Every structure is written in C-alpha cells, then in structure tokens.
Amino acid sequence: MKKKTKILIGTVVVMVFMAAVIAGKRIDVKQDGTSISIIGGADGPTSIFLAGKFSGEDKEKAYTSITMDEAKEAFRTEGDYMILDVRRADEFAGGHIPGAVNLANEEIASEEPEQLPDKGQKIYVYCRSGNRSKQAAEKLAAMGYTNIIEFGGIMDWTGEVEK
C-alpha cells in the first residue's frame, strides 16, 4: 500500500474514533480489521464502513506471478487458458505471442471486459516489460477474476512471435 494511502486511511480511522468518543457512541471493529461500525447515531443506527486493512499490512496479491520459462512450459502442457497482451494496439500489431488477445491496460477499468467473459478462466497476462501486466492483473483480480497469472513482458519472450 502506498504511503499516502496509509496516511489517509489512518487519518480517517482516527477521525471516526474521535467522533465516536466525543459523541459517546459504541464502536465495533471486525477482527480482520476491514470495517468499522458506529452504532447509535443521533437519528438512529448509523454504520460507517471503511475499506482496507487497518493493521498496516498490505493486502495479499490476488494474482500469481510466474517466470517467462514457467509460462512457456504451461503453454506447452496446459489447455483451456487465455493469453492476454495488455499493450497498446500498435504494440500488439508489431508482434505478439501467438494466440494472444489484445486488451490495453488503459482500457481495463471497473467493468468486465467483453473479451474476458469467464471470470474463472485461467488468464496469462503480459505486456512489454512486466509493469503494465502487473497493473492489469491487479485490476482484473479486483473485478473478481480468480485465475490471473502474470508473467512479465514480451521483451523476455524467446518463442515465436506473430504479427
């Protein structure tokens, strides 16, 4: 988690606790530290939920990272997977891993991309150097995709390239 995000969450948590103490309200914090509830507002029950862990620990990665060699072996031995190239269309047109589907990292937002209808399908994600593939893997995992495997960039690919 970025330092600014930690500071912001910490500030909000402190403000919520201070408001509750001043108002004399009961505060419940879940054991996993993911939400805070304030019970008994002036006009009845009020709940405030804050996303994230407040223990200072970073959230676990919701995707897997593997090496290029591991990805090549998986492509050789596995079936029923998708290879997702998250570079721009012009980069993809310049050469990509055979069978890859192109969906630029910048186009991955909060809605499920039509190119990825099955959230349980195994999706191998790559880009040019490995930076955008990590960003895309995080965004897809946050949308509920459960089988994301990030394997770096095409710069390290030694196999066949399709144009």
Backbone as a chain_set.jsonl record, in Angstrom:
{"seq": "MKKKTKILIGTVVVMVFMAAVIAGKRIDVKQDGTSISIIGGADGPTSIFLAGKFSGEDKEKAYTSITMDEAKEAFRTEGDYMILDVRRADEFAGGHIPGAVNLANEEIASEEPEQLPDKGQKIYVYCRSGNRSKQAAEKLAAMGYTNIIEFGGIMDWTGEVEK", "coords": {"N": [[0.848, -1.162, 0.0], [0.53, 2.236, -0.78], [2.3, 4.975, 0.705], [0.886, 7.43, 1.021], [-1.752, 6.531, 0.878], [-1.897, 4.913, 3.163], [-1.547, 6.865, 5.135], [-3.823, 8.439, 4.689], [-5.911, 6.584, 5.239], [-5.309, 6.024, 7.912], [-5.712, 8.573, 9.052], [-8.478, 8.932, 8.584], [-9.5, 6.809, 10.131], [-8.692, 7.588, 12.726], [-10.15, 9.992, 12.941], [-12.809, 9.011, 12.847], [-12.865, 7.422, 15.181], [-12.4, 9.461, 17.094], [-14.688, 11.071, 16.733], [-16.656, 9.293, 17.507], [-15.983, 8.82, 20.182], [-16.28, 11.384, 21.291], [-19.014, 11.743, 20.856], [-19.929, 9.727, 22.414], [-20.521, 7.147, 21.524], [-20.865, 3.619, 20.671], [-18.246, 1.64, 19.327], [-17.538, -0.777, 16.933], [-15.142, -2.961, 15.778], [-14.299, -5.145, 13.233], [-12.723, -8.363, 13.601], [-10.852, -8.917, 11.58], [-10.106, -6.431, 10.857], [-11.234, -4.972, 8.77], [-13.451, -3.296, 8.673], [-15.307, -0.625, 10.207], [-17.803, 0.037, 12.524], [-20.156, 2.356, 13.628], [-22.397, 2.517, 16.115], [-25.602, 3.768, 16.765], [-26.435, 6.595, 16.008], [-27.435, 10.109, 16.048], [-29.968, 10.213, 14.913], [-30.732, 7.585, 14.959], [-29.554, 4.194, 14.288], [-26.327, 4.136, 12.842], [-23.996, 3.258, 10.375], [-20.64, 3.015, 9.493], [-18.493, 2.091, 7.02], [-15.25, 1.232, 6.269], [-12.99, 0.613, 3.701], [-10.344, -1.781, 3.355], [-7.415, -2.919, 5.176], [-6.595, -2.139, 8.495], [-4.454, -2.732, 9.922], [-1.995, -2.16, 9.042], [-0.802, -3.921, 7.378], [-0.053, -4.911, 4.049], [-2.377, -5.655, 1.472], [-2.905, -8.982, 0.379], [-1.589, -10.247, -2.696], [-3.801, -10.784, -5.339], [-3.377, -12.299, -7.515], [-1.232, -14.464, -9.451], [2.266, -14.496, -9.964], [4.552, -15.559, -12.374], [7.545, -16.93, -13.912], [8.876, -16.242, -17.204], [9.814, -18.596, -18.392], [8.37, -20.519, -16.945], [5.818, -19.861, -17.821], [6.028, -20.461, -20.567], [6.34, -23.241, -20.422], [3.876, -23.922, -19.297], [2.163, -23.158, -21.38], [2.858, -25.058, -23.202], [2.062, -27.445, -22.012], [-0.476, -27.22, -20.826], [-4.056, -26.76, -21.211], [-7.013, -24.936, -22.231], [-6.752, -22.073, -21.573], [-6.2, -18.512, -21.598], [-4.223, -16.147, -23.307], [-3.322, -12.974, -22.52], [-2.519, -9.943, -23.847], [-1.558, -6.888, -22.73], [-0.676, -4.578, -23.884], [-0.639, -1.535, -25.892], [-2.653, -1.264, -28.914], [-1.076, -0.727, -31.201], [1.428, -1.638, -30.413], [0.877, -4.335, -30.028], [0.232, -5.067, -32.663], [2.742, -4.919, -33.762], [3.992, -7.252, -33.069], [3.309, -10.21, -31.296], [2.705, -12.742, -28.778], [1.829, -15.861, -30.101], [-1.636, -16.474, -30.547], [-2.475, -14.751, -28.593], [-4.73, -12.428, -27.019], [-5.65, -9.072, -27.42], [-5.933, -6.468, -25.13], [-5.73, -3.417, -24.06], [-4.017, -2.207, -21.191], [-4.81, 0.302, -20.275], [-7.452, 0.338, -20.994], [-8.731, -1.305, -19.269], [-10.976, -1.103, -16.799], [-13.445, -0.603, -14.438], [-15.494, -2.206, -15.225], [-16.444, -5.432, -16.436], [-14.466, -6.656, -19.019], [-15.506, -7.303, -22.379], [-13.999, -9.105, -23.811], [-13.199, -10.911, -21.929], [-15.115, -12.977, -20.761], [-15.388, -15.08, -18.89], [-14.883, -15.302, -15.599], [-13.54, -17.208, -14.174], [-11.745, -18.448, -15.821], [-8.427, -19.449, -16.722], [-6.095, -16.975, -17.082], [-3.369, -15.755, -18.664], [-1.237, -13.076, -18.339], [0.548, -10.539, -20.015], [2.884, -7.911, -20.939], [4.945, -5.36, -22.256], [7.301, -5.024, -20.674], [6.65, -5.916, -18.128], [5.525, -4.244, -16.255], [2.965, -3.007, -16.866], [1.525, -5.378, -17.077], [1.396, -6.3, -14.459], [-0.134, -4.241, -13.303], [-2.527, -4.554, -14.765], [-3.218, -7.171, -14.009], [-3.758, -6.792, -11.285], [-5.989, -5.084, -11.469], [-7.839, -6.717, -12.804], [-8.099, -8.823, -10.979], [-9.252, -7.402, -8.873], [-11.726, -6.972, -9.99], [-12.86, -9.402, -9.748], [-11.902, -11.591, -11.15], [-10.522, -14.786, -10.969], [-8.367, -16.405, -11.615], [-5.814, -15.37, -12.454], [-2.71, -15.015, -14.013], [0.297, -13.552, -14.029], [3.0, -12.898, -16.168], [5.153, -11.255, -16.908], [7.058, -9.54, -19.439], [7.055, -9.183, -23.045], [9.547, -8.622, -23.911], [11.255, -10.457, -22.796], [10.55, -12.772, -24.014], [11.299, -15.657, -25.802], [10.244, -17.263, -27.644], [8.198, -18.015, -30.545], [6.883, -15.284, -32.477], [4.0, -13.593, -33.444], [2.619, -11.677, -36.1]], "CA": [[0.0, 0.0, 0.0], [1.324, 3.448, -0.872], [2.395, 5.721, 1.958], [-0.202, 8.401, 1.094], [-2.981, 5.795, 1.169], [-1.843, 4.527, 4.573], [-1.756, 8.075, 5.931], [-5.229, 8.811, 4.541], [-6.728, 5.622, 5.992], [-5.032, 6.261, 9.328], [-6.37, 9.822, 9.425], [-9.922, 8.679, 8.631], [-9.769, 5.954, 11.29], [-8.554, 8.419, 13.929], [-11.276, 10.92, 12.979], [-14.007, 8.247, 13.186], [-12.774, 7.088, 16.595], [-12.561, 10.683, 17.881], [-16.092, 11.475, 16.655], [-17.438, 8.347, 18.303], [-15.681, 9.054, 21.595], [-16.908, 12.663, 21.672], [-20.455, 11.546, 20.863], [-20.237, 8.672, 23.368], [-21.121, 6.022, 20.801], [-20.124, 2.358, 20.691], [-17.517, 1.35, 18.091], [-17.216, -2.182, 16.721], [-14.173, -3.212, 14.71], [-14.219, -6.57, 12.939], [-11.432, -8.943, 13.95], [-9.888, -8.842, 10.482], [-9.723, -5.037, 10.699], [-11.644, -4.444, 7.484], [-14.508, -2.296, 8.726], [-15.615, -0.003, 11.495], [-19.219, 0.386, 12.621], [-20.539, 3.211, 14.747], [-23.783, 2.182, 16.392], [-26.367, 4.739, 17.537], [-26.306, 8.0, 15.631], [-28.436, 10.99, 16.635], [-31.285, 9.885, 14.359], [-30.866, 6.143, 14.901], [-28.306, 3.48, 13.999], [-25.509, 4.596, 11.728], [-22.83, 2.408, 10.154], [-19.614, 3.534, 8.596], [-17.61, 1.009, 6.615], [-14.035, 1.691, 5.607], [-12.344, -0.499, 3.005], [-8.92, -1.97, 3.584], [-6.972, -3.384, 6.488], [-6.053, -1.053, 9.285], [-3.367, -3.264, 10.735], [-0.727, -1.733, 8.452], [-0.318, -4.94, 6.462], [-0.513, -4.772, 2.685], [-3.298, -6.68, 1.014], [-2.271, -10.049, -0.384], [-1.803, -10.217, -4.129], [-4.905, -11.648, -5.736], [-2.987, -12.959, -8.748], [0.033, -15.176, -9.336], [3.329, -14.108, -10.897], [5.469, -16.648, -12.704], [8.6, -16.533, -14.843], [8.604, -16.479, -18.616], [10.044, -20.022, -18.645], [7.222, -21.246, -16.395], [4.694, -19.603, -18.717], [6.245, -21.237, -21.793], [6.062, -24.635, -20.092], [2.432, -24.028, -19.118], [1.549, -23.088, -22.705], [3.17, -26.32, -23.879], [1.457, -28.607, -21.356], [-1.843, -26.983, -20.361], [-5.097, -26.378, -22.155], [-8.069, -24.076, -21.71], [-6.262, -20.832, -20.983], [-6.146, -17.377, -22.495], [-3.054, -15.287, -23.169], [-3.788, -11.597, -22.64], [-1.484, -8.926, -24.078], [-2.159, -5.63, -22.279], [-0.024, -3.427, -24.514], [-1.484, -0.794, -26.829], [-2.927, -1.968, -30.178], [0.054, -0.59, -32.123], [2.482, -2.531, -29.92], [0.388, -5.689, -30.308], [0.359, -5.28, -34.107], [4.167, -5.05, -34.056], [4.409, -8.614, -32.748], [2.765, -10.696, -30.029], [2.75, -14.183, -28.562], [0.757, -16.471, -30.89], [-2.887, -16.776, -29.867], [-2.798, -13.749, -27.569], [-5.827, -11.487, -27.218], [-5.185, -7.745, -27.022], [-6.782, -5.573, -24.35], [-4.783, -2.479, -23.466], [-4.138, -1.966, -19.75], [-5.541, 1.553, -20.081], [-8.875, 0.102, -21.253], [-9.283, -2.113, -18.184], [-11.474, -0.179, -15.781], [-14.195, -1.284, -13.381], [-16.478, -3.103, -15.819], [-15.902, -6.656, -17.017], [-14.227, -6.521, -20.462], [-16.226, -8.306, -23.165], [-13.028, -10.117, -24.248], [-12.957, -11.816, -20.803], [-16.426, -13.258, -20.182], [-15.342, -16.114, -17.848], [-14.023, -14.835, -14.508], [-12.797, -18.337, -13.617], [-10.797, -18.977, -16.794], [-7.021, -19.15, -16.494], [-5.682, -15.892, -17.974], [-1.957, -15.392, -18.571], [-1.162, -11.658, -18.697], [1.89, -9.993, -20.248], [2.959, -6.619, -21.615], [6.27, -5.202, -22.863], [8.39, -5.254, -19.713], [6.15, -6.501, -16.888], [4.889, -3.241, -15.398], [1.529, -2.925, -17.167], [0.881, -6.671, -16.814], [1.097, -6.33, -13.02], [-1.262, -3.33, -13.096], [-3.724, -5.179, -15.332], [-3.548, -8.326, -13.168], [-4.377, -6.253, -10.077], [-7.321, -4.572, -11.796], [-8.704, -7.856, -13.114], [-8.369, -9.515, -9.708], [-10.189, -6.553, -8.126], [-13.043, -7.136, -10.627], [-13.395, -10.717, -9.433], [-11.275, -12.673, -11.911], [-9.922, -15.603, -9.923], [-7.284, -17.262, -12.084], [-4.932, -14.482, -13.199], [-1.292, -15.354, -13.89], [1.105, -12.51, -14.662], [4.302, -13.493, -16.478], [6.185, -10.319, -17.347], [6.978, -8.815, -20.699], [7.47, -9.834, -24.287], [10.993, -8.382, -24.057], [11.942, -11.672, -22.349], [9.995, -13.909, -24.741], [12.25, -16.207, -26.786], [9.492, -18.114, -28.556], [7.666, -17.477, -31.796], [6.105, -14.043, -32.406], [3.016, -13.478, -34.523], [2.298, -10.288, -36.481]], "C": [[0.901, 1.234, 0.0], [1.249, 4.225, 0.442], [1.245, 6.721, 2.108], [-1.523, 7.727, 1.44], [-3.027, 5.393, 2.629], [-2.122, 5.722, 5.475], [-3.222, 8.486, 5.884], [-6.126, 7.88, 5.346], [-6.541, 5.831, 7.484], [-5.736, 7.503, 9.845], [-7.877, 9.622, 9.556], [-10.282, 7.845, 9.855], [-9.713, 6.765, 12.58], [-9.741, 9.37, 14.056], [-12.573, 10.212, 13.375], [-14.001, 7.903, 14.674], [-13.007, 8.326, 17.462], [-14.026, 11.126, 17.888], [-16.96, 10.566, 17.521], [-17.223, 8.569, 19.793], [-16.365, 10.325, 22.082], [-18.415, 12.493, 21.776], [-20.879, 10.452, 21.851], [-20.899, 7.458, 22.739], [-20.228, 4.791, 20.895], [-19.48, 2.119, 19.325], [-17.213, -0.138, 18.048], [-16.243, -2.285, 15.559], [-14.127, -4.709, 14.487], [-12.823, -7.072, 13.257], [-10.41, -8.809, 12.837], [-9.498, -7.401, 10.169], [-10.203, -4.405, 9.412], [-12.779, -3.443, 7.547], [-14.674, -1.764, 10.145], [-17.096, 0.323, 11.462], [-19.402, 1.299, 13.814], [-22.027, 2.98, 14.944], [-24.428, 3.314, 17.188], [-26.079, 6.173, 17.192], [-27.422, 8.814, 16.25], [-29.844, 10.647, 16.159], [-31.513, 8.388, 14.253], [-29.537, 5.502, 14.553], [-27.61, 4.019, 12.746], [-24.339, 3.635, 11.59], [-21.89, 3.093, 9.184], [-18.685, 2.377, 8.284], [-16.44, 1.597, 5.861], [-13.358, 0.49, 4.977], [-10.888, -0.582, 3.392], [-8.63, -2.471, 4.979], [-6.333, -2.217, 7.216], [-4.907, -1.514, 10.164], [-2.002, -2.826, 10.208], [-0.164, -2.755, 7.48], [-0.869, -4.675, 5.079], [-1.425, -5.93, 2.329], [-2.529, -7.716, 0.201], [-2.557, -9.868, -1.86], [-2.898, -11.207, -4.485], [-4.63, -12.301, -7.095], [-1.64, -13.616, -8.517], [1.021, -14.621, -10.351], [4.236, -15.308, -11.115], [6.515, -16.128, -13.674], [8.16, -16.821, -16.274], [8.785, -17.962, -18.953], [8.888, -20.864, -18.115], [5.996, -21.065, -17.288], [4.827, -20.425, -19.997], [5.933, -22.714, -21.563], [4.559, -24.859, -19.928], [1.72, -24.014, -20.475], [1.736, -24.411, -23.454], [2.351, -27.473, -23.312], [-0.008, -28.432, -20.961], [-2.787, -26.706, -21.517], [-6.073, -25.449, -21.476], [-7.541, -22.879, -20.921], [-6.323, -19.743, -22.039], [-4.839, -16.637, -22.243], [-3.526, -13.873, -23.465], [-2.6, -10.651, -22.734], [-2.106, -7.581, -23.733], [-1.415, -4.399, -22.788], [-1.029, -2.71, -25.409], [-1.622, -1.589, -28.132], [-1.755, -1.879, -31.146], [1.224, -1.48, -31.706], [2.132, -3.985, -30.239], [0.584, -6.015, -31.786], [1.817, -5.477, -34.522], [4.722, -6.433, -33.761], [3.924, -9.016, -31.373], [2.899, -12.21, -29.953], [1.577, -14.806, -29.331], [-0.46, -16.847, -30.035], [-3.305, -15.758, -28.827], [-3.962, -12.87, -28.01], [-5.331, -10.145, -26.704], [-6.281, -6.972, -26.291], [-5.835, -4.647, -23.599], [-5.066, -2.258, -21.983], [-4.983, -0.73, -19.474], [-7.042, 1.385, -20.284], [-9.526, -0.746, -20.156], [-9.68, -1.164, -17.064], [-12.222, -0.977, -14.722], [-15.242, -2.25, -13.928], [-15.784, -4.285, -16.479], [-15.708, -6.476, -18.526], [-14.929, -7.638, -21.238], [-15.299, -9.403, -23.674], [-12.796, -11.188, -23.174], [-14.267, -12.179, -20.107], [-16.415, -14.229, -18.997], [-14.363, -15.704, -16.748], [-13.211, -15.95, -13.866], [-11.762, -18.915, -14.561], [-9.364, -18.583, -16.427], [-6.578, -18.127, -17.544], [-4.229, -15.548, -17.676], [-1.808, -13.986, -19.126], [0.286, -11.233, -18.89], [1.778, -8.632, -20.924], [4.319, -6.521, -22.297], [7.361, -5.595, -21.881], [7.941, -5.906, -18.402], [5.442, -5.517, -15.975], [3.374, -3.191, -15.62], [0.817, -4.248, -16.895], [0.542, -6.812, -15.331], [-0.101, -5.429, -12.707], [-2.565, -3.958, -13.575], [-4.169, -6.363, -14.474], [-4.24, -7.865, -11.886], [-5.8, -5.782, -10.351], [-8.299, -5.72, -12.075], [-9.067, -8.624, -11.838], [-9.373, -8.718, -8.879], [-11.602, -6.648, -8.695], [-13.636, -8.515, -10.382], [-12.855, -11.857, -10.275], [-10.398, -13.46, -10.937], [-8.714, -16.43, -10.345], [-6.322, -16.479, -12.974], [-3.483, -14.864, -12.926], [-0.499, -14.341, -14.708], [2.486, -13.092, -14.932], [5.284, -12.543, -17.148], [5.939, -9.698, -18.696], [7.529, -9.579, -21.882], [8.954, -9.597, -24.566], [11.787, -9.638, -23.7], [11.477, -12.925, -23.091], [10.987, -14.378, -25.802], [11.554, -17.123, -27.778], [9.066, -17.377, -29.816], [6.86, -16.215, -31.523], [5.229, -13.98, -33.641], [2.751, -12.011, -34.811], [1.005, -10.229, -37.25]], "O": [[1.914, 1.27, 0.698], [0.269, 4.139, 1.182], [0.683, 6.853, 3.195], [-2.323, 8.273, 2.2], [-4.069, 5.511, 3.274], [-2.847, 5.606, 6.463], [-3.804, 8.841, 6.909], [-7.012, 8.346, 6.063], [-7.512, 5.816, 8.24], [-6.292, 7.496, 10.944], [-8.486, 10.084, 10.521], [-11.261, 8.141, 10.541], [-10.592, 6.639, 13.431], [-10.283, 9.541, 15.147], [-13.355, 10.753, 14.157], [-15.014, 8.071, 15.354], [-13.73, 8.256, 18.456], [-14.548, 11.515, 18.932], [-17.888, 11.028, 18.186], [-18.17, 8.513, 20.577], [-16.961, 10.341, 23.159], [-19.036, 13.041, 22.688], [-22.072, 10.276, 22.095], [-21.745, 6.816, 23.361], [-19.028, 4.881, 21.154], [-20.099, 2.368, 18.29], [-16.692, -0.698, 19.013], [-16.498, -1.753, 14.479], [-13.939, -5.471, 15.434], [-11.853, -6.317, 13.196], [-9.226, -8.608, 13.106], [-8.65, -7.167, 9.308], [-9.644, -3.394, 8.986], [-13.053, -2.784, 6.544], [-14.244, -2.372, 11.125], [-17.591, 0.837, 10.459], [-18.861, 1.043, 14.889], [-22.824, 3.223, 14.038], [-23.861, 3.772, 18.18], [-25.526, 6.904, 18.013], [-28.285, 8.25, 16.923], [-30.805, 10.776, 16.917], [-32.406, 7.957, 13.524], [-28.508, 6.176, 14.523], [-28.247, 4.311, 11.734], [-23.749, 3.236, 12.594], [-22.312, 3.673, 8.184], [-18.148, 1.748, 9.196], [-16.62, 2.372, 4.922], [-13.169, -0.535, 5.631], [-10.265, 0.428, 3.721], [-9.494, -2.45, 5.856], [-5.619, -1.41, 6.621], [-4.444, -0.782, 11.039], [-0.976, -3.081, 10.838], [0.844, -2.493, 6.823], [-2.02, -4.262, 4.935], [-1.262, -7.044, 2.825], [-1.624, -7.379, -0.563], [-3.628, -9.397, -2.242], [-2.915, -12.334, -3.99], [-5.55, -12.797, -7.745], [-0.981, -13.359, -7.51], [0.642, -14.311, -11.48], [4.636, -15.984, -10.167], [6.392, -15.02, -14.196], [7.196, -17.549, -16.512], [7.997, -18.524, -19.714], [8.471, -21.822, -18.767], [5.225, -22.004, -17.487], [3.853, -21.019, -20.459], [5.329, -23.362, -22.417], [4.032, -25.878, -20.374], [0.779, -24.778, -20.689], [0.88, -24.822, -24.236], [1.982, -28.386, -24.05], [-0.711, -29.426, -20.78], [-2.366, -26.453, -22.645], [-5.97, -25.202, -20.275], [-7.856, -22.708, -19.743], [-6.479, -20.022, -23.227], [-4.399, -16.515, -21.1], [-4.067, -13.606, -24.538], [-1.781, -10.569, -21.819], [-3.077, -7.169, -24.368], [-1.506, -3.319, -22.205], [-2.127, -3.21, -25.653], [-0.814, -2.472, -28.418], [-1.462, -2.85, -31.844], [1.931, -2.015, -32.56], [2.986, -4.762, -30.664], [1.046, -7.104, -32.13], [2.092, -6.133, -35.527], [5.837, -6.744, -34.18], [4.093, -8.28, -30.401], [3.175, -12.87, -30.955], [0.448, -14.327, -29.221], [-0.336, -17.444, -28.966], [-4.377, -15.882, -28.236], [-4.156, -12.606, -29.197], [-4.668, -10.081, -25.669], [-7.404, -6.844, -26.778], [-5.211, -5.049, -22.617], [-6.221, -2.138, -21.575], [-5.784, -0.72, -18.539], [-7.825, 2.201, -19.798], [-10.749, -0.884, -20.128], [-8.833, -0.507, -16.459], [-11.677, -1.932, -14.169], [-15.817, -3.031, -13.17], [-14.682, -4.158, -17.011], [-16.665, -6.178, -19.241], [-14.943, -8.787, -20.798], [-15.752, -10.515, -23.943], [-12.259, -12.254, -23.472], [-14.51, -11.739, -18.983], [-17.336, -14.207, -18.181], [-13.15, -15.756, -16.946], [-12.291, -15.677, -13.095], [-10.978, -19.777, -14.165], [-9.13, -17.503, -15.884], [-6.673, -18.38, -18.745], [-3.898, -15.104, -16.577], [-2.207, -13.724, -20.26], [1.145, -11.516, -18.055], [0.715, -8.252, -21.416], [4.796, -7.506, -22.861], [8.238, -6.396, -22.203], [8.778, -6.397, -17.644], [4.813, -5.933, -15.002], [2.598, -3.318, -14.673], [-0.357, -4.254, -16.525], [-0.493, -7.383, -14.986], [-0.981, -5.81, -11.936], [-3.582, -3.903, -12.883], [-5.364, -6.54, -14.236], [-5.208, -8.487, -11.449], [-6.71, -6.045, -9.565], [-9.447, -5.688, -11.63], [-10.217, -9.022, -11.654], [-10.254, -9.303, -8.248], [-12.575, -6.432, -7.972], [-14.778, -8.778, -10.759], [-13.309, -12.991, -10.127], [-9.628, -12.877, -10.174], [-8.101, -17.092, -9.508], [-6.049, -16.877, -14.107], [-3.072, -15.019, -11.776], [-0.616, -14.286, -15.932], [3.086, -13.706, -14.051], [6.163, -12.988, -17.886], [4.811, -9.372, -19.066], [8.349, -10.487, -21.744], [9.549, -10.306, -25.377], [12.871, -9.86, -24.241], [11.965, -14.022, -22.819], [11.46, -13.577, -26.609], [12.198, -17.696, -28.657], [9.52, -16.269, -30.101], [6.232, -16.085, -30.472], [5.673, -14.28, -34.749], [2.665, -11.195, -33.894], [0.575, -9.148, -37.653]]}, "num_chains": 1, "name": "protein.A"}
